[in-house]
PDB file of C-alpha atoms in Angstrom:
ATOM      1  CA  UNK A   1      88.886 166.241 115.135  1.00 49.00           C
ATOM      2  CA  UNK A   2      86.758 168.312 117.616  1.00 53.00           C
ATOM      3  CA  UNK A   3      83.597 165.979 119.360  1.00 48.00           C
ATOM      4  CA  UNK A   4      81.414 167.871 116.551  1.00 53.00           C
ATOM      5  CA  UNK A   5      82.625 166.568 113.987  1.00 64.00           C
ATOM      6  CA  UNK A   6      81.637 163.056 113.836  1.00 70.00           C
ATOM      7  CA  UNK A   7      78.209 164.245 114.876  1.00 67.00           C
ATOM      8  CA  UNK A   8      78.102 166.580 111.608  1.00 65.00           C
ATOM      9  CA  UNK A   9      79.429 163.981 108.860  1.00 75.00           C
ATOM     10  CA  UNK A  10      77.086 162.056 109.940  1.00 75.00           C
ATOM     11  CA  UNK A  11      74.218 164.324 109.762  1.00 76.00           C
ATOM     12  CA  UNK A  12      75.889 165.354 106.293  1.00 80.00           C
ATOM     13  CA  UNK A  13      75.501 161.637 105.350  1.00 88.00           C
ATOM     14  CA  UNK A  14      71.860 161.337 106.278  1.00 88.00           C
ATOM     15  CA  UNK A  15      70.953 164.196 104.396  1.00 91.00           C
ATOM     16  CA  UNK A  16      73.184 162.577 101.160  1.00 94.00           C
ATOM     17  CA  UNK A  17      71.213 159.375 101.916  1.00 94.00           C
ATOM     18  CA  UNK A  18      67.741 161.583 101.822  1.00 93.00           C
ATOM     19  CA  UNK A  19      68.607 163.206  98.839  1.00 95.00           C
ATOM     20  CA  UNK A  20      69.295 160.112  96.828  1.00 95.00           C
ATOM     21  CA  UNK A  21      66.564 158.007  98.068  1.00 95.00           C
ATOM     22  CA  UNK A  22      64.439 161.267  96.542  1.00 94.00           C
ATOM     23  CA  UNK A  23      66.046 161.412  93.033  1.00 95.00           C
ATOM     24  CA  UNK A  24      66.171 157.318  92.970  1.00 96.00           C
ATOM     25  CA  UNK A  25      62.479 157.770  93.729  1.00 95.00           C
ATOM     26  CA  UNK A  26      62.001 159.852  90.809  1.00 94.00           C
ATOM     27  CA  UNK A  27      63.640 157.799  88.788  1.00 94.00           C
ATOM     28  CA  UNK A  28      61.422 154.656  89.200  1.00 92.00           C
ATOM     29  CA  UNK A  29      58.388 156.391  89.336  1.00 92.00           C
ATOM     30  CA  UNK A  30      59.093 158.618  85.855  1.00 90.00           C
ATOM     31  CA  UNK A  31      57.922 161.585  88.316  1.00 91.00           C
ATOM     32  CA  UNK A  32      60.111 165.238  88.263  1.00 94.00           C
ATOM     33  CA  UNK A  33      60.717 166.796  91.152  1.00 95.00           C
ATOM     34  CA  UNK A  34      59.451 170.546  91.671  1.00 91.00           C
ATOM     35  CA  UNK A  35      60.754 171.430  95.087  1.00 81.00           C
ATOM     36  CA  UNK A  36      62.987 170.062  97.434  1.00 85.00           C
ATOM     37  CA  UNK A  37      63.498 171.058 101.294  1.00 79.00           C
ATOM     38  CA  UNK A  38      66.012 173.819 101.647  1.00 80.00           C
ATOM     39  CA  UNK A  39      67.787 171.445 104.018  1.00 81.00           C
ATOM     40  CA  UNK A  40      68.576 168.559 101.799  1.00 85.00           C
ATOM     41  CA  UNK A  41      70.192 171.000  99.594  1.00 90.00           C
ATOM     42  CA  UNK A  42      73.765 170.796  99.037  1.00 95.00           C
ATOM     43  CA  UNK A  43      75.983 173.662 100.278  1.00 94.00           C
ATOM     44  CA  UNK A  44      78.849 172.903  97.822  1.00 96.00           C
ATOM     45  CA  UNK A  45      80.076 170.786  95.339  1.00 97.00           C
ATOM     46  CA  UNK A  46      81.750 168.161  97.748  1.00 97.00           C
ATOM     47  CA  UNK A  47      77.732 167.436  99.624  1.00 96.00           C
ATOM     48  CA  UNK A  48      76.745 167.250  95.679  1.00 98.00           C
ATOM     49  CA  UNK A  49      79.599 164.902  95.459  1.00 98.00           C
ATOM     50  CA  UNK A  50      78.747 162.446  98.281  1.00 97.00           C
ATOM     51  CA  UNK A  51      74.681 162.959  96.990  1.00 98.00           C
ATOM     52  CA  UNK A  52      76.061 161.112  93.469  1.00 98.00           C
ATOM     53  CA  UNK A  53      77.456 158.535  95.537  1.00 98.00           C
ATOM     54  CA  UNK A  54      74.798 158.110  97.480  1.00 97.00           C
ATOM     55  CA  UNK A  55      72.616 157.817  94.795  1.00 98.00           C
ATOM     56  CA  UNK A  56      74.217 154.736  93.295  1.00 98.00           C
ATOM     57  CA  UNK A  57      74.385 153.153  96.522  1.00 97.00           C
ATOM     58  CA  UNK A  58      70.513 153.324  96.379  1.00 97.00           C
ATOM     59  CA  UNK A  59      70.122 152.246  93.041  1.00 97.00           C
ATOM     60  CA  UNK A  60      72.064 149.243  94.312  1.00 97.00           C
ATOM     61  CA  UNK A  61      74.573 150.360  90.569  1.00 97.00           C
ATOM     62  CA  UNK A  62      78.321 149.979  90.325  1.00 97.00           C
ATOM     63  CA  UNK A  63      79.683 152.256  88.289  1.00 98.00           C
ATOM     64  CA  UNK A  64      79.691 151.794  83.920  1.00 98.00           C
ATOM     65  CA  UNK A  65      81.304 155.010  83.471  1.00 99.00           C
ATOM     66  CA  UNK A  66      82.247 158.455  83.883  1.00 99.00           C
ATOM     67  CA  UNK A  67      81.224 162.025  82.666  1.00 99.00           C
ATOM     68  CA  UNK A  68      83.641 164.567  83.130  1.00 99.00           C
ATOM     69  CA  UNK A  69      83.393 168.264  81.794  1.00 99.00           C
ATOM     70  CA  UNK A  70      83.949 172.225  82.007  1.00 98.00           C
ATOM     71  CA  UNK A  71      82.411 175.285  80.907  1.00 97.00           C
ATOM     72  CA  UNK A  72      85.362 176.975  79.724  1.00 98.00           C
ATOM     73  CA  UNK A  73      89.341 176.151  78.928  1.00 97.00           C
ATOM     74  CA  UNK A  74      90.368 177.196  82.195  1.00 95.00           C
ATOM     75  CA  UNK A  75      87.256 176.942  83.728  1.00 95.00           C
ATOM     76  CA  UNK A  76      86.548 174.313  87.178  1.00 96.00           C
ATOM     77  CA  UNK A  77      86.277 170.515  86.047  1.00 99.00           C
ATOM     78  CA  UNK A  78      83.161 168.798  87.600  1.00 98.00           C
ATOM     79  CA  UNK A  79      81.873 164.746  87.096  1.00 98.00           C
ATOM     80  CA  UNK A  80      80.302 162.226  88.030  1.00 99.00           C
ATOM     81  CA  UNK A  81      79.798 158.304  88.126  1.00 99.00           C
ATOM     82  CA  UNK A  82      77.409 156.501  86.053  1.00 99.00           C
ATOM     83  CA  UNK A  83      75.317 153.826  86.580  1.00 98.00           C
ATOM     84  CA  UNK A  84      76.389 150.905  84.661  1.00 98.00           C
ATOM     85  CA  UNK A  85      72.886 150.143  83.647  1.00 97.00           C
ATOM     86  CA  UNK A  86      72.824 153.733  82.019  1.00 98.00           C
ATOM     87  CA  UNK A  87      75.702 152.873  79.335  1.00 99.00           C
ATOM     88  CA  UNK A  88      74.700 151.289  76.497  1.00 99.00           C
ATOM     89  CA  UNK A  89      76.758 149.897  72.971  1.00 99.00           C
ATOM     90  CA  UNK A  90      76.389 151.910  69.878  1.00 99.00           C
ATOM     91  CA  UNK A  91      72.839 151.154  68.336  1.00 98.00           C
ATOM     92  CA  UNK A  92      70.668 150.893  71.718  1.00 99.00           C
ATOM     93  CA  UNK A  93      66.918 151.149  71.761  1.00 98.00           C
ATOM     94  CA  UNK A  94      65.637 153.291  74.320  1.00 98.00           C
ATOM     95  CA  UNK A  95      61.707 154.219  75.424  1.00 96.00           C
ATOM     96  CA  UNK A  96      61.431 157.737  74.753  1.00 93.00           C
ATOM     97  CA  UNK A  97      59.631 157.961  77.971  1.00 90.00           C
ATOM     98  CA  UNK A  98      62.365 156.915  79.919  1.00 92.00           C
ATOM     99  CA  UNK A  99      63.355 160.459  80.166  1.00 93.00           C
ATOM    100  CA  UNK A 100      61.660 163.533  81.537  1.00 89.00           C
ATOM    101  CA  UNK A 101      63.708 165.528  79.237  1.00 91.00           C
ATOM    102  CA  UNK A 102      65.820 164.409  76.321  1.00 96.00           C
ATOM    103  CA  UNK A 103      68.564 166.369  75.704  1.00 97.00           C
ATOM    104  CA  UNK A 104      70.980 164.807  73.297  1.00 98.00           C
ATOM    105  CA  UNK A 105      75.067 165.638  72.798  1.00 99.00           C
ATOM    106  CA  UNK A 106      77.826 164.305  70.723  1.00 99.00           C
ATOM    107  CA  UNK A 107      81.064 163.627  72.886  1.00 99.00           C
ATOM    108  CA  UNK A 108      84.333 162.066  73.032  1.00 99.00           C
ATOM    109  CA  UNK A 109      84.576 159.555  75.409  1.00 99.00           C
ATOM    110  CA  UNK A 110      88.023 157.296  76.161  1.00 99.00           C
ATOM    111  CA  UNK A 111      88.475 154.078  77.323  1.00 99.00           C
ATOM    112  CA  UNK A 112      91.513 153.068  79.511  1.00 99.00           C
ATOM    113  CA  UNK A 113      93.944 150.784  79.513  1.00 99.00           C
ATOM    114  CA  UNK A 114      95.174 150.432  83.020  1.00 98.00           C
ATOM    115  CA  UNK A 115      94.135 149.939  86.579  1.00 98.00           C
ATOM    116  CA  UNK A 116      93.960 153.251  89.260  1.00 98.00           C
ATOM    117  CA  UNK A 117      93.652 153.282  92.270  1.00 97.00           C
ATOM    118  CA  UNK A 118      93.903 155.182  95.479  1.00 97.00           C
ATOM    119  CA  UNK A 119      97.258 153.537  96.883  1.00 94.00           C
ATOM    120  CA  UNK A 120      98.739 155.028  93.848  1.00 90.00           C
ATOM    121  CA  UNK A 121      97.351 158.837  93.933  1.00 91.00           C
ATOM    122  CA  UNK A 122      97.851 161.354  93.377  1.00 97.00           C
ATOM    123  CA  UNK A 123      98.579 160.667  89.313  1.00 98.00           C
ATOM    124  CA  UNK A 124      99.978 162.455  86.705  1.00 98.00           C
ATOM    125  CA  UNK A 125      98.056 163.957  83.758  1.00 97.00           C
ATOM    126  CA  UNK A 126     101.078 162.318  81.942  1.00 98.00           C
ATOM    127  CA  UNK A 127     100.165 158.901  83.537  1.00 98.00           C
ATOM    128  CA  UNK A 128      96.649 159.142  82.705  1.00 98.00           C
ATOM    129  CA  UNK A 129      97.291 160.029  79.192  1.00 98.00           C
ATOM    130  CA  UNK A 130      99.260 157.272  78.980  1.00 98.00           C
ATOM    131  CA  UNK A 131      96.958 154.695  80.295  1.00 99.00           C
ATOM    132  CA  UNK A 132      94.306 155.840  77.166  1.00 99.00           C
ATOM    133  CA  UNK A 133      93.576 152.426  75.548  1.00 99.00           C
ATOM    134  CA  UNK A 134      91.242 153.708  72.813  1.00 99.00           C
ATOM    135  CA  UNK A 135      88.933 156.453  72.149  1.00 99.00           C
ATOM    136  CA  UNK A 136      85.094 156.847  70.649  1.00 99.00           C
ATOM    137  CA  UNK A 137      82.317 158.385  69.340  1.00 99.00           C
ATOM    138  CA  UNK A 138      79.483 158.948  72.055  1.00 99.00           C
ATOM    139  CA  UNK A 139      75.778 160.513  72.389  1.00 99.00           C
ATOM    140  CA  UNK A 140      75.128 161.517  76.268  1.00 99.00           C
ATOM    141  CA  UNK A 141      70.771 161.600  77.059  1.00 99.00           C
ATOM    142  CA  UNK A 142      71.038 164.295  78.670  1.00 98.00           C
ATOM    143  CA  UNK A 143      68.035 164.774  81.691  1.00 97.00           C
ATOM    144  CA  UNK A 144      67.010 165.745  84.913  1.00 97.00           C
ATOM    145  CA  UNK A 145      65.126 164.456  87.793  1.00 96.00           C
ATOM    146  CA  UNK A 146      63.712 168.675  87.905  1.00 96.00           C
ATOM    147  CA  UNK A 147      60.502 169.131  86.579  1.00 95.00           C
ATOM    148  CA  UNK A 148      61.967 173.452  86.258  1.00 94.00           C
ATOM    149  CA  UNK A 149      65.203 171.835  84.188  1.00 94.00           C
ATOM    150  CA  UNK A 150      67.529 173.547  83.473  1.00 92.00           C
ATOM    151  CA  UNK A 151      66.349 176.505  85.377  1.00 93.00           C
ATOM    152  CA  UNK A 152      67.794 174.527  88.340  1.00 94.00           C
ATOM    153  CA  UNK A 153      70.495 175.395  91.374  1.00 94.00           C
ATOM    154  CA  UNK A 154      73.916 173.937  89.756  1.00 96.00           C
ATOM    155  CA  UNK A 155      74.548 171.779  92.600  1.00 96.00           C
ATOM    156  CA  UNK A 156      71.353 170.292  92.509  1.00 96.00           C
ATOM    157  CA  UNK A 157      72.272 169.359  89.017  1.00 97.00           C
ATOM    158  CA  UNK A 158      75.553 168.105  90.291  1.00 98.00           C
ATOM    159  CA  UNK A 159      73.972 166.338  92.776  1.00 98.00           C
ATOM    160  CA  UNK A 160      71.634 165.017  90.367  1.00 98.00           C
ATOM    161  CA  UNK A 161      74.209 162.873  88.291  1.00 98.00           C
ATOM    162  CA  UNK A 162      75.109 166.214  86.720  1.00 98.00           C
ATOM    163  CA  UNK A 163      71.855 165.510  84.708  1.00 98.00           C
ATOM    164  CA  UNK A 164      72.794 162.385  83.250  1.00 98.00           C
ATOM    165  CA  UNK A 165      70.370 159.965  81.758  1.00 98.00           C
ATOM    166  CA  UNK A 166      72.300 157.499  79.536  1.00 99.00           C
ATOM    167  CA  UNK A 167      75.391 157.184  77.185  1.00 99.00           C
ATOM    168  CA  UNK A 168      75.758 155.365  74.252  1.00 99.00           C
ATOM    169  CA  UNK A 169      79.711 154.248  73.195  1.00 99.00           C
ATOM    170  CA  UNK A 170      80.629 153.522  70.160  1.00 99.00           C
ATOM    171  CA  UNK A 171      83.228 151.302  68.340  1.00 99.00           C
ATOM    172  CA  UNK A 172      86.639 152.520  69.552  1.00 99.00           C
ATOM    173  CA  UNK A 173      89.836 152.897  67.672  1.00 99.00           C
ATOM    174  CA  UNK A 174      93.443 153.171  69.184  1.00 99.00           C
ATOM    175  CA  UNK A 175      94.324 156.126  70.984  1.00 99.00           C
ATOM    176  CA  UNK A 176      96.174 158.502  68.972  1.00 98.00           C
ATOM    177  CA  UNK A 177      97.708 161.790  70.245  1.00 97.00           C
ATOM    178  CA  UNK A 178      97.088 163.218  66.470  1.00 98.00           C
ATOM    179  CA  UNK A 179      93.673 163.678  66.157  1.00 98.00           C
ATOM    180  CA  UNK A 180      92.309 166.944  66.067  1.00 98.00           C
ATOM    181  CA  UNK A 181      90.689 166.911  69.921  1.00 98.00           C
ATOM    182  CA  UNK A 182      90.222 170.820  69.599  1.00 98.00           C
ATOM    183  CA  UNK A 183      88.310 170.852  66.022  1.00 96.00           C
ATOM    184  CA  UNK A 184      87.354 167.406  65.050  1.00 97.00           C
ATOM    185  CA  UNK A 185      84.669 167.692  61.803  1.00 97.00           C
ATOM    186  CA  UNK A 186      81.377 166.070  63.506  1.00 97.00           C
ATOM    187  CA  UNK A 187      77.877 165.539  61.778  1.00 97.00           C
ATOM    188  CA  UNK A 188      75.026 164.452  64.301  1.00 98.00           C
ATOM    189  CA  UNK A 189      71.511 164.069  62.807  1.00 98.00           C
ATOM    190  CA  UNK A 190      68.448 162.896  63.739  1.00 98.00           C
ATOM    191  CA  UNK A 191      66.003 160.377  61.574  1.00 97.00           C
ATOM    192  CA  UNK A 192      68.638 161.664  58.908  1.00 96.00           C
ATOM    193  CA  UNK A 193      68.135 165.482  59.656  1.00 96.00           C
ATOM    194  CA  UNK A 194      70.784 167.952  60.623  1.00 96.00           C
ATOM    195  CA  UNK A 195      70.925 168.736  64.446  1.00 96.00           C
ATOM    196  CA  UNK A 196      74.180 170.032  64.267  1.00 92.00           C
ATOM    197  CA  UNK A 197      75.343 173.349  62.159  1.00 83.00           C
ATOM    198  CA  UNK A 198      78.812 174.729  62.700  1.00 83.00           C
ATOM    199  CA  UNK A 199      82.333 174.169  64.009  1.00 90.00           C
ATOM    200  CA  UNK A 200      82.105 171.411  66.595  1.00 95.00           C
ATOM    201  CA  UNK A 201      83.885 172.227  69.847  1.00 97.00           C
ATOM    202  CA  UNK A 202      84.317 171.106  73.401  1.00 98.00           C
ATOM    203  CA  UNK A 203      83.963 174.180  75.604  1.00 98.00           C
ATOM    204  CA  UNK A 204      87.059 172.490  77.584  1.00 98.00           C
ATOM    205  CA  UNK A 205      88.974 172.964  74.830  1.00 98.00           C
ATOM    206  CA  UNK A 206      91.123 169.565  74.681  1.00 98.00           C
ATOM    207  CA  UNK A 207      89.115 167.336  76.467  1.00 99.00           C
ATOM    208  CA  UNK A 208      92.202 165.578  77.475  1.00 99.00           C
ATOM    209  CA  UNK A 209      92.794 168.069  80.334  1.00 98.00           C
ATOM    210  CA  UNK A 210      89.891 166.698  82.221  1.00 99.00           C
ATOM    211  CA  UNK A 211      90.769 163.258  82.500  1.00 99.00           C
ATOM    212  CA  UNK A 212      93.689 163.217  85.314  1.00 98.00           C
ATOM    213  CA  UNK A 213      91.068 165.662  87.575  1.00 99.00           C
ATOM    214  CA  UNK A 214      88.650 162.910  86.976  1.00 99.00           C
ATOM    215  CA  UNK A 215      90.743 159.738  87.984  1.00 99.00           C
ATOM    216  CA  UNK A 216      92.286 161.685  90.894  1.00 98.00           C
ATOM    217  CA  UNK A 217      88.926 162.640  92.238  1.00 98.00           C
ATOM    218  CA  UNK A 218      87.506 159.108  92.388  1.00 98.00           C
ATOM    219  CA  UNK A 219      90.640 157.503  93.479  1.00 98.00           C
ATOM    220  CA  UNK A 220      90.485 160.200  96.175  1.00 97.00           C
ATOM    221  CA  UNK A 221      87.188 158.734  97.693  1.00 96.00           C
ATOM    222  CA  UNK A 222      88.447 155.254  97.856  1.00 96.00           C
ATOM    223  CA  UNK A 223      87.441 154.315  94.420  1.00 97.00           C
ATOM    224  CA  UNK A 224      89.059 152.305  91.609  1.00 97.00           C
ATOM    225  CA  UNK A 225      89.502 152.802  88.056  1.00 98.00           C
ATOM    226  CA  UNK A 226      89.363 149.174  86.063  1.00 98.00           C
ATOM    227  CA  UNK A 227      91.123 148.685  82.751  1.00 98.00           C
ATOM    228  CA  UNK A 228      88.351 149.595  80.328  1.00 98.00           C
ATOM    229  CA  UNK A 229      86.211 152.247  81.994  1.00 98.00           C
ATOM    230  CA  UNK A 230      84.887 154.573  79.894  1.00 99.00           C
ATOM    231  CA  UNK A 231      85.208 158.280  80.355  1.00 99.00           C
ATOM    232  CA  UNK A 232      82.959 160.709  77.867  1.00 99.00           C
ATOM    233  CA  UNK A 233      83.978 164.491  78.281  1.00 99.00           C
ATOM    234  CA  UNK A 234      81.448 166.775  77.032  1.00 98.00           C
ATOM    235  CA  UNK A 235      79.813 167.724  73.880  1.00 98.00           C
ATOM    236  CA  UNK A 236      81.495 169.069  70.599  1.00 98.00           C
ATOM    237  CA  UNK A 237      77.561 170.078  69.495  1.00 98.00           C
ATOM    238  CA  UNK A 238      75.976 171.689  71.938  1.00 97.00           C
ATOM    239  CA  UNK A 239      72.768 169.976  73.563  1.00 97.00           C
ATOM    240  CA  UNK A 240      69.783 169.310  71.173  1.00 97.00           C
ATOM    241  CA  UNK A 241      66.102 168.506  72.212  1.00 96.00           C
ATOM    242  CA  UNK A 242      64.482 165.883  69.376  1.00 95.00           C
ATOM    243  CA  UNK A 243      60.890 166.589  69.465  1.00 87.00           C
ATOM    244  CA  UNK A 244      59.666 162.719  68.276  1.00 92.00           C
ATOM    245  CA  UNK A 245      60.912 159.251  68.479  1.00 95.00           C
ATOM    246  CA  UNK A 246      63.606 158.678  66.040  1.00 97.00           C
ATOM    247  CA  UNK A 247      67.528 157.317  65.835  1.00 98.00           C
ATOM    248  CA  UNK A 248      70.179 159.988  66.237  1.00 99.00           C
ATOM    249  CA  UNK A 249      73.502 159.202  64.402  1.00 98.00           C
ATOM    250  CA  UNK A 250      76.855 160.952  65.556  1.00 98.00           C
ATOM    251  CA  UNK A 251      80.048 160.947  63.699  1.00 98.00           C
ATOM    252  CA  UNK A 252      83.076 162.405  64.441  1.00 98.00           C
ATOM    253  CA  UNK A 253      85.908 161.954  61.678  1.00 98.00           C
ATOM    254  CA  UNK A 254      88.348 159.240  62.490  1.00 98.00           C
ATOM    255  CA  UNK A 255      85.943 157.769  64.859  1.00 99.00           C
ATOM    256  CA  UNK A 256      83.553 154.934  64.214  1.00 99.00           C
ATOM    257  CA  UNK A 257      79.605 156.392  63.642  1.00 99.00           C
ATOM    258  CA  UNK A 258      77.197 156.407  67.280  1.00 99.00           C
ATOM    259  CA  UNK A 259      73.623 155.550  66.844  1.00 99.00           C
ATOM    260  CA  UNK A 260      70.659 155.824  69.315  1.00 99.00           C
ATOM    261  CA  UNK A 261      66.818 155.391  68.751  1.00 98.00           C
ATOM    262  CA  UNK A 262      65.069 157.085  71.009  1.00 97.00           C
ATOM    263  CA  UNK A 263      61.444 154.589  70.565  1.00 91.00           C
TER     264      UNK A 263
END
C-alpha cells in the first residue's frame, strides 16, 4: 500500500458518508433529489456499493433482506441490502405517499436455512442452493430518491438502494428444486384488475443463479448471512405504476398469494 492510499479510501469514505446522509435526507423529508454534485458521484459499482452501506449506517437499519437481480441470463448480477424496516409480511398497509414513485413487481424471493459468513467464503452455488429453507411469493415498491427517475445514471440507482422502497414476503413453502423457476404461471392485479398480461419471466432466467453472487458479495465485506434472511430476485412481471390507492395481489402457482395496499 503506497502512502496514498489510506489518504484516498478515506476520502472515498467521506464522499460514501455524504452521499447517504443526502438520500437518508430525502427519505425523511419525502423530498426527490434533482441534482447531485458531480463529485459525490460514484465512479463504479464498488463506490455505489460502499454508498448502500453507508446509507444504512445512517438510517441507523440492520439489514431485513436482500434484492438481487440481472438484466439478462448472462448478463452482470448487481444487489443490495435492505433496511429491515422496509420488509413487511404479506398483507401490509402502506401510505401511498411514502413513495415518490410507486413502481410495483412480482418476484421470487427465498429464505435460507443456514448461517454464512465470511470465515467460510468463498461458497459454492451448490452450497447456497442447498442452504434454501423455503421460497415465496413477493411484491418489491419499487422507487427512487430522483425526482428525473428512471432517467437516472445506473450507479446512482445502485447507489440509491438500487431503487428500492419496500418488499412485501409472503407465506413460504419448502424449497423444491421442481418448480418451474424459468416459467412459473403468475397473476398480479390491482383492486382486482389485471396488471399483468403475458408469460411471466425473470430476465435472469433462473433466478437461482443469482443467489451464490449475492451471499459471496456480502460475506466479502465482512457481513453475515443469518438463517432466515430473505433474498427476492427480480420480477417475473415487469414493473407496473398503480395510478390510485388500492391492494395489489400477486400469485405465483405453487406459492402462497402476496397482498399489499398501497393507502
Amino acid at each position: 500500500m503506497t502512502a496514498r492510499e489510506p489518504q484516498a479510501q478515506a476520502a472515498a469514505a467521506d464522499r460514501a458518508a455524504l452521499l447517504a446522509r443526502v438520500f437518508v435526507d430525502a427519505r425523511v423529508r419525502h423530498a426527490p433529489l434533482d441534482t447531485l454534485p458531480h463529485d459525490v458521484q460514484p465512479a463504479n459499482a464498488e463506490d455505489a456499493y460502499a454508498v448502500q452501506f453507508a446509507t444504512l449506517d445512517a438510517m441507523r437499519a440492520s439489514i431485513g433482506g436482500w434484492k438481487v437481480g440481472a438484466k439478462s441470463p448472462t448478463g452482470p448480477i448487481q444487489g443490495s441490502p435492505l433496511p429491515a424496516a422496509c420488509v413487511h409480511r404479506s398483507g401490509v398497509d402502506l401510505p401511498r405517499g411514502a413513495f415518490h414513485q410507486a413502481g410495483l413487481e412480482l418476484e421470487v424471493a427465498f429464505a435460507l436455512g443456514r448461517r454464512f459468513d465470511p470465515a467460510g467464503a468463498p461458497y459454492s452455488d451448490e452450497q447456497v442452493l442447498g442452504a434454501i429453507e423455503s421460497m415465496h411469493a413477493a411484491i418489491e415498491v419499487v422507487t427512487s430518491r430522483f425526482s428525473g427517475w428512471p432517467h437516472v445514471d445506473k450507479l446512482w440507482q445502485l447507489a440509491d438502494l438500487q431503487n428500492h422502497g419496500a418488499l412485501i414476503v409472503g407465506e413460504g413453502v419448502p424449497y423444491d428444486s421442481r418448480f418451474p423457476f424459468l416459467v412459473p404461471a403468475a397473476s398480479f392485479t390491482f383492486d382486482g384488475a389485471p396488471v399483468f398480461d403475458g408469460a411471466s419471466a425473470n430476465p435472469a432466467g433462473d433466478p437461482r443463479r443469482l443467489l451464490g453472487w449475492l451471499i459471496n458479495h456480502g460475506v466479502s465485506r465482512g457481513l453475515t448471512f443469518e438463517p432466515g434472511t430473505v433474498l427476492t430476485t427480480g420480477s417475473y412481471t415487469g414493473m407496473v405504476f398503480p395510478e390510485k390507492r388500492g391492494v395489489a395481489l400477486g400469485v405465483i402457482d405453487g406459492l402462497p398469494p402476496v397482498q399489499l395496499t398501497l393507502g
